[in-house]
Amino acid sequence: MASRCLEPRLERASRAAMTRLQLRRLREQVAHAARSSPFYRRKLRAAGADPRKLRALDDLRRLPFTTKDELKENQLRHPPWGDVLAVPPADVLRVHLTSATTGRPLAFLDTAQDWHGFYHSYARSLYAYGVRKPDMVMAAFSYGPWIGYWSGFYAAQDLGCLVYPVGGLSTEQRLDALVTYPITVLGCTPSYALFLAEAAAKKGLDLAKETKLRITWHTGEPGASIPATRAKIEAAFGVRAYDLPGLTEIAAWGFECDARAGLTHVHEDYVYPEVLDEQDRPVKPGERGELVFTSLYRKAMPLLRYRTRDVVQLADRRCPCGRTLVAFEGGVLARLDDMKKVRGIIVYPRRIEELVRPHRDVDEFQIVFRRVDGLDDILLRLDPSPSLALAERPRLREALARDLQLGLGIRVSVEVGEPGSLPRWDHKARRVTDERTEVPF
Ligand SMILES: [Zn+2]
């Protein structure tokens, strides 16, 4: 099946043509960073890297990495933007903050052209899901300095869609809008989609029947690339749900197309991806590694070899859609920062979600890493669906304990609480606590 592309010339480019384009943009970016960003001038000099010697894409490997901690440090030292900034402040059009779990968030600046690049590549993803000009779109992200709302809104508008702005509206008002207006496309975090579905069910509202929704897209968290989570969203809304992986500092960098082959395409004309193993060597197709991105379009903060801390698997097959863009198997598979070690075994919260979501009687859950009698332990707290009979709860508990033990290779304690007793998430979820690393007083 050959699905339609917004920009077939780029999305189906030959490898030689894409490499030429990437190399030209890469050389431009590196020269610009070396010339105009004091941060990169210092870094490149310290590493003995000469941007003029960049003759092939592989030469990029001689340049140093950039980390988020470094950028945060740079902003603390040179407030407020850091001297990574490579354009005059007057040329900056937009500021967005990354969501921070600790410390001050990173402020990220864009020129008008940078910003166009961000939302236009995002629009290309929406087009690949099947979003078209006649669609009416609701971007249900938080209104504020985070990029989610703005990029979703501008991307939909870029395709000519009618966008209904709901950033500052309550869940109640959003549900009302969904049944009142001919909204066909909804964007939000996967946690918020589940929250919205629950809120609708409580009101006796059937979103699949009573709205015109046909497509949803999800970003901010990897939920929509987890098959069971996606199936739950699709059933509740009567839609096809798509994952849109993105990073404020890089781009809305990828998309799964409507061929739904389980592959995530990368906008590699906007961002040059490297997938590196633990020794920072490129992995082979079919292998996993850390995703490292070099921005090929942003001029205000031109990040080179930015370590995303995301684990992806380089695809070793072609997508039936006919796109030639580099692809990953199943989106972002793990966040290195979320990795936990329990009795010597590595556990990723995403893996736990993969094992929990197929149990349809679980509405919400929490994961607690703790120490019991000096031993590491994982506790899974469950919020059962209100429709599950009280007598059925022990069966649910046992089924989950069995699946988790098989799937993770360690025993997990499971607790079933009362329906609605765990917190719900209207933005990104915080389902994980690690009591082992938190000070007990
Ligand atoms: Zn495809």
Tab-separated table of C-alpha atoms and ligand atoms in Angstrom:
chain	number	residue	atom	x	y	z
A	1	MET	CA	0.000	0.000	0.000
A	2	ALA	CA	1.433	3.358	-0.984
A	3	SER	CA	0.031	5.945	1.395
A	4	ARG	CA	0.085	9.629	0.564
A	5	CYS	CA	2.865	11.901	1.715
A	6	LEU	CA	2.676	15.647	2.293
A	7	GLU	CA	6.125	16.012	0.718
A	8	PRO	CA	6.803	12.906	-1.383
A	9	ARG	CA	9.998	14.405	-2.813
A	10	LEU	CA	11.537	14.304	0.667
A	11	GLU	CA	9.653	11.405	2.237
A	12	ARG	CA	10.456	9.115	-0.683
A	13	ALA	CA	13.829	10.568	-1.613
A	14	SER	CA	16.565	8.224	-2.794
A	15	ARG	CA	19.270	7.582	-0.199
A	16	ALA	CA	21.783	9.482	-2.307
A	17	ALA	CA	19.529	12.546	-2.564
A	18	MET	CA	18.759	12.503	1.173
A	19	THR	CA	22.441	12.167	2.044
A	20	ARG	CA	23.295	15.136	-0.169
A	21	LEU	CA	20.622	17.272	1.467
A	22	GLN	CA	21.659	16.204	4.981
A	23	LEU	CA	25.328	16.878	4.345
A	24	ARG	CA	24.639	20.335	2.960
A	25	ARG	CA	22.449	21.244	5.937
A	26	LEU	CA	24.823	19.665	8.420
A	27	ARG	CA	27.800	21.662	7.151
A	28	GLU	CA	25.726	24.830	7.290
A	29	GLN	CA	24.614	24.093	10.860
A	30	VAL	CA	28.058	23.214	12.187
A	31	ALA	CA	29.621	26.279	10.562
A	32	HIS	CA	26.848	28.457	12.003
A	33	ALA	CA	27.276	26.971	15.510
A	34	ALA	CA	31.050	27.412	15.387
A	35	ARG	CA	30.727	31.000	14.170
A	36	SER	CA	27.808	32.302	16.226
A	37	SER	CA	27.394	30.213	19.401
A	38	PRO	CA	30.108	30.871	22.030
A	39	PHE	CA	29.089	27.601	23.734
A	40	TYR	CA	29.792	25.571	20.578
A	41	ARG	CA	32.890	27.565	19.689
A	42	ARG	CA	34.402	26.533	23.043
A	43	LYS	CA	33.207	22.956	22.734
A	44	LEU	CA	34.462	22.399	19.206
A	45	ARG	CA	37.799	23.992	20.006
A	46	ALA	CA	38.217	21.906	23.173
A	47	ALA	CA	37.534	18.737	21.181
A	48	GLY	CA	39.956	19.804	18.443
A	49	ALA	CA	37.098	19.477	15.929
A	50	ASP	CA	37.396	21.533	12.758
A	51	PRO	CA	33.978	22.136	11.156
A	52	ARG	CA	35.648	22.805	7.782
A	53	LYS	CA	36.742	19.162	7.664
A	54	LEU	CA	33.176	17.886	7.572
A	55	ARG	CA	33.146	16.128	4.188
A	56	ALA	CA	30.834	13.179	4.814
A	57	LEU	CA	28.044	12.411	7.277
A	58	ASP	CA	30.352	9.978	9.072
A	59	ASP	CA	32.690	12.870	9.940
A	60	LEU	CA	30.013	14.046	12.342
A	61	ARG	CA	31.270	11.324	14.682
A	62	ARG	CA	34.377	13.388	15.369
A	63	LEU	CA	32.288	16.162	16.936
A	64	PRO	CA	31.532	16.136	20.679
A	65	PHE	CA	28.133	15.224	22.156
A	66	THR	CA	25.763	17.727	23.739
A	67	THR	CA	23.722	16.821	26.851
A	68	LYS	CA	20.691	18.389	28.460
A	69	ASP	CA	22.615	18.880	31.721
A	70	GLU	CA	25.234	20.847	29.822
A	71	LEU	CA	22.589	23.126	28.331
A	72	LYS	CA	20.968	23.657	31.746
A	73	GLU	CA	24.385	24.428	33.234
A	74	ASN	CA	25.048	26.860	30.408
A	75	GLN	CA	21.790	28.727	31.131
A	76	LEU	CA	22.643	28.956	34.838
A	77	ARG	CA	26.068	30.331	34.049
A	78	HIS	CA	24.900	32.763	31.359
A	79	PRO	CA	21.316	33.603	32.353
A	80	PRO	CA	18.702	33.586	31.107
A	81	TRP	CA	19.244	31.858	27.742
A	82	GLY	CA	22.834	30.620	27.922
A	83	ASP	CA	25.512	31.527	25.395
A	84	VAL	CA	24.509	28.544	23.294
A	85	LEU	CA	22.248	31.138	21.647
A	86	ALA	CA	23.567	31.678	18.124
A	87	VAL	CA	21.389	34.552	16.879
A	88	PRO	CA	20.811	38.111	18.189
A	89	PRO	CA	18.051	38.020	20.857
A	90	ALA	CA	15.940	40.340	18.684
A	91	ASP	CA	15.696	37.581	16.045
A	92	VAL	CA	14.068	35.195	18.496
A	93	LEU	CA	10.336	34.675	18.072
A	94	ARG	CA	9.400	31.946	20.531
A	95	VAL	CA	10.406	30.549	23.892
A	96	HIS	CA	9.332	27.131	25.198
A	97	LEU	CA	10.266	25.315	28.365
A	98	THR	CA	11.055	21.630	28.607
A	99	SER	CA	9.111	19.789	31.306
A	100	ALA	CA	11.506	19.274	34.206
A	101	THR	CA	11.202	16.689	36.944
A	102	THR	CA	14.081	18.268	38.872
A	103	GLY	CA	15.640	21.732	38.846
A	104	ARG	CA	14.838	24.613	36.541
A	105	PRO	CA	13.479	23.632	33.138
A	106	LEU	CA	15.519	24.372	30.047
A	107	ALA	CA	14.329	27.417	28.087
A	108	PHE	CA	14.505	26.817	24.364
A	109	LEU	CA	14.420	29.651	21.817
A	110	ASP	CA	13.437	29.691	18.160
A	111	THR	CA	13.626	32.176	15.298
A	112	ALA	CA	10.601	32.514	13.027
A	113	GLN	CA	12.156	30.054	10.588
A	114	ASP	CA	13.099	27.581	13.328
A	115	TRP	CA	9.542	27.653	14.569
A	116	HIS	CA	8.207	27.087	11.059
A	117	GLY	CA	10.465	24.019	10.847
A	118	PHE	CA	9.128	22.634	14.116
A	119	TYR	CA	5.446	22.900	13.264
A	120	HIS	CA	5.814	22.097	9.587
A	121	SER	CA	7.528	18.771	10.294
A	122	TYR	CA	4.782	18.150	12.860
A	123	ALA	CA	2.191	18.888	10.154
A	124	ARG	CA	3.863	16.285	7.959
A	125	SER	CA	3.309	13.740	10.753
A	126	LEU	CA	-0.374	14.703	11.060
A	127	TYR	CA	-0.772	14.324	7.287
A	128	ALA	CA	0.753	10.842	7.489
A	129	TYR	CA	-1.947	9.897	10.051
A	130	GLY	CA	-4.566	10.970	7.528
A	131	VAL	CA	-5.382	14.477	8.851
A	132	ARG	CA	-6.552	16.732	6.005
A	133	LYS	CA	-7.729	20.313	5.436
A	134	PRO	CA	-11.461	19.609	6.011
A	135	ASP	CA	-10.706	18.191	9.482
A	136	MET	CA	-11.549	20.080	12.647
A	137	VAL	CA	-8.873	19.617	15.267
A	138	MET	CA	-8.731	19.885	19.043
A	139	ALA	CA	-5.231	20.112	20.547
A	140	ALA	CA	-5.951	19.303	24.202
A	141	PHE	CA	-2.587	20.133	25.739
A	142	SER	CA	-1.836	22.540	28.596
A	143	TYR	CA	-1.785	26.207	27.690
A	144	GLY	CA	1.517	27.658	28.864
A	145	PRO	CA	5.221	27.713	28.001
A	146	TRP	CA	5.315	24.022	26.961
A	147	ILE	CA	5.628	23.286	23.285
A	148	GLY	CA	2.898	20.593	23.114
A	149	TYR	CA	-0.045	22.930	22.771
A	150	TRP	CA	1.561	25.452	20.443
A	151	SER	CA	3.124	22.969	18.062
A	152	GLY	CA	-0.050	20.878	17.779
A	153	PHE	CA	-2.113	23.985	17.161
A	154	TYR	CA	0.219	25.476	14.543
A	155	ALA	CA	0.745	22.133	12.801
A	156	ALA	CA	-2.986	21.589	12.335
A	157	GLN	CA	-3.367	25.155	11.113
A	158	ASP	CA	-0.443	24.591	8.716
A	159	LEU	CA	-2.536	21.879	7.023
A	160	GLY	CA	-5.422	24.335	6.755
A	161	CYS	CA	-7.522	22.614	9.420
A	162	LEU	CA	-9.985	24.467	11.610
A	163	VAL	CA	-8.459	24.335	15.079
A	164	TYR	CA	-10.585	24.639	18.187
A	165	PRO	CA	-8.393	26.145	20.945
A	166	VAL	CA	-8.942	24.399	24.260
A	167	GLY	CA	-5.642	24.987	26.088
A	168	GLY	CA	-7.278	26.759	29.048
A	169	LEU	CA	-10.531	24.757	29.139
A	170	SER	CA	-11.554	22.196	31.772
A	171	THR	CA	-12.107	18.537	30.942
A	172	GLU	CA	-15.847	19.130	31.284
A	173	GLN	CA	-15.721	21.948	28.711
A	174	ARG	CA	-13.581	19.871	26.363
A	175	LEU	CA	-16.039	16.979	26.468
A	176	ASP	CA	-18.845	19.417	25.763
A	177	ALA	CA	-16.937	20.783	22.752
A	178	LEU	CA	-16.332	17.266	21.418
A	179	VAL	CA	-20.067	16.527	21.277
A	180	THR	CA	-21.106	20.032	20.157
A	181	TYR	CA	-18.713	20.726	17.268
A	182	PRO	CA	-17.735	18.526	14.317
A	183	ILE	CA	-14.270	17.818	15.783
A	184	THR	CA	-12.714	14.926	13.878
A	185	VAL	CA	-9.151	14.918	15.241
A	186	LEU	CA	-7.886	15.096	18.826
A	187	GLY	CA	-4.308	15.493	20.065
A	188	CYS	CA	-3.295	14.989	23.721
A	189	THR	CA	-0.999	12.923	25.939
A	190	PRO	CA	-2.013	9.248	26.138
A	191	SER	CA	-2.629	9.659	29.878
A	192	TYR	CA	-5.007	12.502	29.192
A	193	ALA	CA	-6.838	10.462	26.538
A	194	LEU	CA	-7.509	7.755	29.129
A	195	PHE	CA	-8.535	10.384	31.682
A	196	LEU	CA	-10.921	11.977	29.183
A	197	ALA	CA	-12.388	8.573	28.337
A	198	GLU	CA	-12.997	7.840	32.013
A	199	ALA	CA	-14.567	11.262	32.584
A	200	ALA	CA	-16.874	10.630	29.616
A	201	ALA	CA	-17.826	7.155	30.853
A	202	LYS	CA	-18.762	8.623	34.248
A	203	LYS	CA	-21.196	10.957	32.509
A	204	GLY	CA	-22.612	8.086	30.502
A	205	LEU	CA	-21.154	9.618	27.331
A	206	ASP	CA	-20.079	7.246	24.541
A	207	LEU	CA	-17.281	9.117	22.750
A	208	ALA	CA	-17.141	6.562	19.939
A	209	LYS	CA	-20.830	7.126	19.121
A	210	GLU	CA	-21.494	10.695	20.168
A	211	THR	CA	-18.537	12.494	18.594
A	212	LYS	CA	-17.225	12.730	15.012
A	213	LEU	CA	-13.665	11.838	16.054
A	214	ARG	CA	-11.783	9.626	13.602
A	215	ILE	CA	-8.090	10.201	14.426
A	216	THR	CA	-6.217	10.898	17.666
A	217	TRP	CA	-2.512	11.574	18.060
A	218	HIS	CA	-0.499	11.350	21.234
A	219	THR	CA	2.715	12.915	22.342
A	220	GLY	CA	4.591	13.772	25.543
A	221	GLU	CA	4.682	10.099	26.584
A	222	PRO	CA	5.225	6.882	24.626
A	223	GLY	CA	1.783	5.359	25.502
A	224	ALA	CA	0.367	5.321	21.967
A	225	SER	CA	3.260	3.146	20.790
A	226	ILE	CA	2.326	0.526	23.411
A	227	PRO	CA	-0.186	-1.701	21.580
A	228	ALA	CA	-2.476	-2.369	24.579
A	229	THR	CA	-2.593	1.315	25.591
A	230	ARG	CA	-3.333	2.314	22.027
A	231	ALA	CA	-6.090	-0.314	21.745
A	232	LYS	CA	-7.699	1.092	24.894
A	233	ILE	CA	-7.704	4.624	23.465
A	234	GLU	CA	-8.991	3.445	20.074
A	235	ALA	CA	-11.873	1.528	21.655
A	236	ALA	CA	-12.899	4.426	23.914
A	237	PHE	CA	-12.906	7.058	21.155
A	238	GLY	CA	-13.720	4.949	18.092
A	239	VAL	CA	-10.612	6.231	16.319
A	240	ARG	CA	-7.227	5.298	14.938
A	241	ALA	CA	-4.631	6.497	17.444
A	242	TYR	CA	-1.083	7.481	16.504
A	243	ASP	CA	2.111	8.119	18.409
A	244	LEU	CA	4.070	11.310	17.757
A	245	PRO	CA	7.477	11.230	19.444
A	246	GLY	CA	9.066	14.630	19.944
A	247	LEU	CA	11.506	16.666	21.980
A	248	THR	CA	11.244	20.405	22.629
A	249	GLU	CA	14.978	20.742	21.966
A	250	ILE	CA	14.926	18.792	18.697
A	251	ALA	CA	11.677	18.457	16.770
A	252	ALA	CA	8.429	16.586	16.531
A	253	TRP	CA	10.864	14.161	15.024
A	254	GLY	CA	8.845	11.172	13.954
A	255	PHE	CA	5.559	9.536	13.135
A	256	GLU	CA	3.925	6.230	12.515
A	257	CYS	CA	2.209	6.311	9.136
A	258	ASP	CA	-1.256	5.027	8.276
A	259	ALA	CA	0.186	1.726	7.013
A	260	ARG	CA	0.509	0.975	10.750
A	261	ALA	CA	3.394	-1.398	10.292
A	262	GLY	CA	4.777	-0.679	13.773
A	263	LEU	CA	7.512	1.560	12.348
A	264	THR	CA	8.296	5.127	13.355
A	265	HIS	CA	9.607	7.239	10.487
A	266	VAL	CA	12.098	10.025	11.209
A	267	HIS	CA	11.979	13.493	9.615
A	268	GLU	CA	15.597	13.088	8.666
A	269	ASP	CA	15.720	16.209	6.520
A	270	TYR	CA	15.097	18.163	9.754
A	271	VAL	CA	17.125	16.057	12.185
A	272	TYR	CA	20.032	13.735	11.555
A	273	PRO	CA	19.677	10.607	13.721
A	274	GLU	CA	22.448	8.406	15.086
A	275	VAL	CA	21.677	5.255	17.080
A	276	LEU	CA	24.672	4.403	19.239
A	277	ASP	CA	25.627	1.449	21.400
A	278	GLU	CA	27.188	1.670	24.878
A	279	GLN	CA	30.594	2.391	23.349
A	280	ASP	CA	29.030	5.159	21.202
A	281	ARG	CA	29.416	3.121	18.013
A	282	PRO	CA	26.576	3.108	15.435
A	283	VAL	CA	24.347	0.037	15.821
A	284	LYS	CA	23.414	-2.223	12.888
A	285	PRO	CA	19.852	-2.421	11.532
A	286	GLY	CA	17.767	-4.505	13.933
A	287	GLU	CA	19.799	-3.394	16.963
A	288	ARG	CA	19.009	-1.018	19.805
A	289	GLY	CA	20.871	1.977	21.108
A	290	GLU	CA	20.629	5.536	22.345
A	291	LEU	CA	19.163	8.023	19.927
A	292	VAL	CA	21.410	11.021	19.265
A	293	PHE	CA	20.107	13.894	17.142
A	294	THR	CA	21.762	16.750	15.289
A	295	SER	CA	19.382	19.510	14.331
A	296	LEU	CA	19.520	20.332	10.630
A	297	TYR	CA	17.201	23.332	10.760
A	298	ARG	CA	17.267	25.315	14.007
A	299	LYS	CA	19.433	28.417	14.044
A	300	ALA	CA	18.758	30.013	17.459
A	301	MET	CA	19.970	26.950	19.393
A	302	PRO	CA	21.623	24.638	16.853
A	303	LEU	CA	22.135	21.424	18.819
A	304	LEU	CA	24.883	19.076	17.620
A	305	ARG	CA	24.910	15.380	18.565
A	306	TYR	CA	22.327	15.833	21.293
A	307	ARG	CA	21.977	12.779	23.548
A	308	THR	CA	18.235	12.195	23.855
A	309	ARG	CA	18.526	9.413	26.512
A	310	ASP	CA	15.859	7.574	24.465
A	311	VAL	CA	16.402	3.974	23.427
A	312	VAL	CA	15.274	3.025	19.913
A	313	GLN	CA	15.700	0.068	17.598
A	314	LEU	CA	16.895	0.750	14.064
A	315	ALA	CA	14.509	-0.989	11.656
A	316	ASP	CA	15.839	-3.658	9.323
A	317	ARG	CA	12.765	-3.650	7.078
A	318	ARG	CA	10.963	-1.243	4.777
A	319	CYS	CA	7.562	0.207	5.584
A	320	PRO	CA	4.897	-0.763	3.024
A	321	CYS	CA	3.982	2.936	2.707
A	322	GLY	CA	6.942	3.507	0.388
A	323	ARG	CA	8.676	6.156	2.485
A	324	THR	CA	12.427	5.880	2.431
A	325	LEU	CA	13.017	7.818	5.672
A	326	VAL	CA	15.009	6.032	8.386
A	327	ALA	CA	12.623	4.151	10.678
A	328	PHE	CA	12.629	2.710	14.196
A	329	GLU	CA	10.717	-0.347	15.431
A	330	GLY	CA	7.880	0.781	17.696
A	331	GLY	CA	8.855	4.317	18.708
A	332	VAL	CA	10.813	5.138	21.846
A	333	LEU	CA	11.302	1.812	23.629
A	334	ALA	CA	12.770	3.107	26.901
A	335	ARG	CA	14.141	6.217	28.569
A	336	LEU	CA	17.611	5.645	29.975
A	337	ASP	CA	16.769	8.077	32.793
A	338	ASP	CA	13.789	5.917	33.826
A	339	MET	CA	15.852	2.741	34.138
A	340	LYS	CA	15.598	1.029	37.526
A	341	LYS	CA	17.648	-1.786	38.951
A	342	VAL	CA	15.835	-4.262	41.159
A	343	ARG	CA	17.810	-7.147	42.639
A	344	GLY	CA	20.292	-6.880	39.783
A	345	ILE	CA	17.606	-6.867	37.087
A	346	ILE	CA	16.993	-3.847	34.862
A	347	VAL	CA	13.386	-2.709	34.768
A	348	TYR	CA	11.845	0.014	32.608
A	349	PRO	CA	8.458	1.469	33.599
A	350	ARG	CA	7.348	1.293	29.953
A	351	ARG	CA	7.733	-2.502	30.082
A	352	ILE	CA	5.465	-2.601	33.148
A	353	GLU	CA	2.859	-0.568	31.260
A	354	GLU	CA	3.096	-3.046	28.363
A	355	LEU	CA	2.271	-5.849	30.796
A	356	VAL	CA	-0.464	-4.027	32.743
A	357	ARG	CA	-2.517	-2.489	29.917
A	358	PRO	CA	-3.743	-5.727	28.326
A	359	HIS	CA	-5.758	-6.229	31.542
A	360	ARG	CA	-8.870	-4.330	30.646
A	361	ASP	CA	-10.135	-4.214	34.230
A	362	VAL	CA	-7.279	-1.913	35.239
A	363	ASP	CA	-8.193	1.778	34.941
A	364	GLU	CA	-5.053	3.287	36.471
A	365	PHE	CA	-1.886	2.106	38.155
A	366	GLN	CA	1.159	3.229	40.120
A	367	ILE	CA	4.594	1.687	40.389
A	368	VAL	CA	6.558	1.960	43.634
A	369	PHE	CA	10.183	0.850	43.851
A	370	ARG	CA	10.862	0.246	47.547
A	371	ARG	CA	12.958	-1.687	50.033
A	372	VAL	CA	11.300	-4.325	52.199
A	373	ASP	CA	13.373	-6.004	54.937
A	374	GLY	CA	16.544	-4.795	53.232
A	375	LEU	CA	15.520	-6.217	49.842
A	376	ASP	CA	14.498	-4.302	46.725
A	377	ASP	CA	10.875	-4.771	45.802
A	378	ILE	CA	8.393	-3.500	43.221
A	379	LEU	CA	4.862	-2.705	44.317
A	380	LEU	CA	2.164	-2.273	41.711
A	381	ARG	CA	-0.953	-0.459	42.937
A	382	LEU	CA	-4.046	-0.973	40.813
A	383	ASP	CA	-7.204	0.991	40.409
A	384	PRO	CA	-9.777	-1.535	39.168
A	385	SER	CA	-12.547	-0.596	36.781
A	386	PRO	CA	-15.832	0.153	38.647
A	387	SER	CA	-17.497	-2.584	36.568
A	388	LEU	CA	-15.253	-5.287	38.044
A	389	ALA	CA	-17.099	-7.279	40.736
A	390	LEU	CA	-15.537	-7.259	44.197
A	391	ALA	CA	-15.204	-11.045	44.104
A	392	GLU	CA	-13.171	-10.791	40.889
A	393	ARG	CA	-10.431	-8.585	42.348
A	394	PRO	CA	-8.261	-11.435	43.732
A	395	ARG	CA	-8.301	-13.028	40.266
A	396	LEU	CA	-7.115	-9.766	38.717
A	397	ARG	CA	-4.366	-9.453	41.316
A	398	GLU	CA	-3.120	-12.992	40.682
A	399	ALA	CA	-3.246	-12.636	36.898
A	400	LEU	CA	-1.162	-9.470	37.037
A	401	ALA	CA	1.352	-10.860	39.504
A	402	ARG	CA	1.819	-13.830	37.142
A	403	ASP	CA	2.196	-11.708	33.975
A	404	LEU	CA	4.632	-9.326	35.667
A	405	GLN	CA	6.775	-12.142	37.020
A	406	LEU	CA	6.913	-13.767	33.580
A	407	GLY	CA	7.499	-10.516	31.742
A	408	LEU	CA	10.081	-8.941	34.058
A	409	GLY	CA	11.746	-12.014	35.495
A	410	ILE	CA	11.179	-10.915	39.105
A	411	ARG	CA	8.337	-11.140	41.591
A	412	VAL	CA	6.159	-8.055	41.914
A	413	SER	CA	3.800	-7.304	44.817
A	414	VAL	CA	0.357	-6.310	43.532
A	415	GLU	CA	-2.261	-4.383	45.506
A	416	VAL	CA	-5.793	-3.776	44.270
A	417	GLY	CA	-7.356	-0.618	45.707
A	418	GLU	CA	-10.777	0.977	45.339
A	419	PRO	CA	-11.913	2.298	41.939
A	420	GLY	CA	-10.902	5.952	41.560
A	421	SER	CA	-8.465	5.917	44.494
A	422	LEU	CA	-5.295	6.620	42.491
A	423	PRO	CA	-4.500	10.028	40.978
A	424	ARG	CA	-5.421	10.700	37.328
A	425	TRP	CA	-3.230	12.702	34.962
A	426	ASP	CA	-4.384	15.550	32.771
A	427	HIS	CA	-0.918	16.104	31.286
A	428	LYS	CA	2.071	13.768	31.548
A	429	ALA	CA	1.592	10.982	34.067
A	430	ARG	CA	3.813	10.476	37.115
A	431	ARG	CA	3.084	6.850	37.809
A	432	VAL	CA	6.484	5.902	39.192
A	433	THR	CA	7.988	6.602	42.620
A	434	ASP	CA	11.287	5.278	43.850
A	435	GLU	CA	11.283	5.278	47.640
A	436	ARG	CA	14.820	3.903	47.630
A	437	THR	CA	16.263	7.152	46.300
A	438	GLU	CA	13.998	9.500	48.257
A	439	VAL	CA	15.068	10.751	51.677
A	440	PRO	CA	12.637	9.272	54.242
A	441	PHE	CA	12.189	12.511	56.248
B	1	ZN	ZN	5.262	4.041	6.648
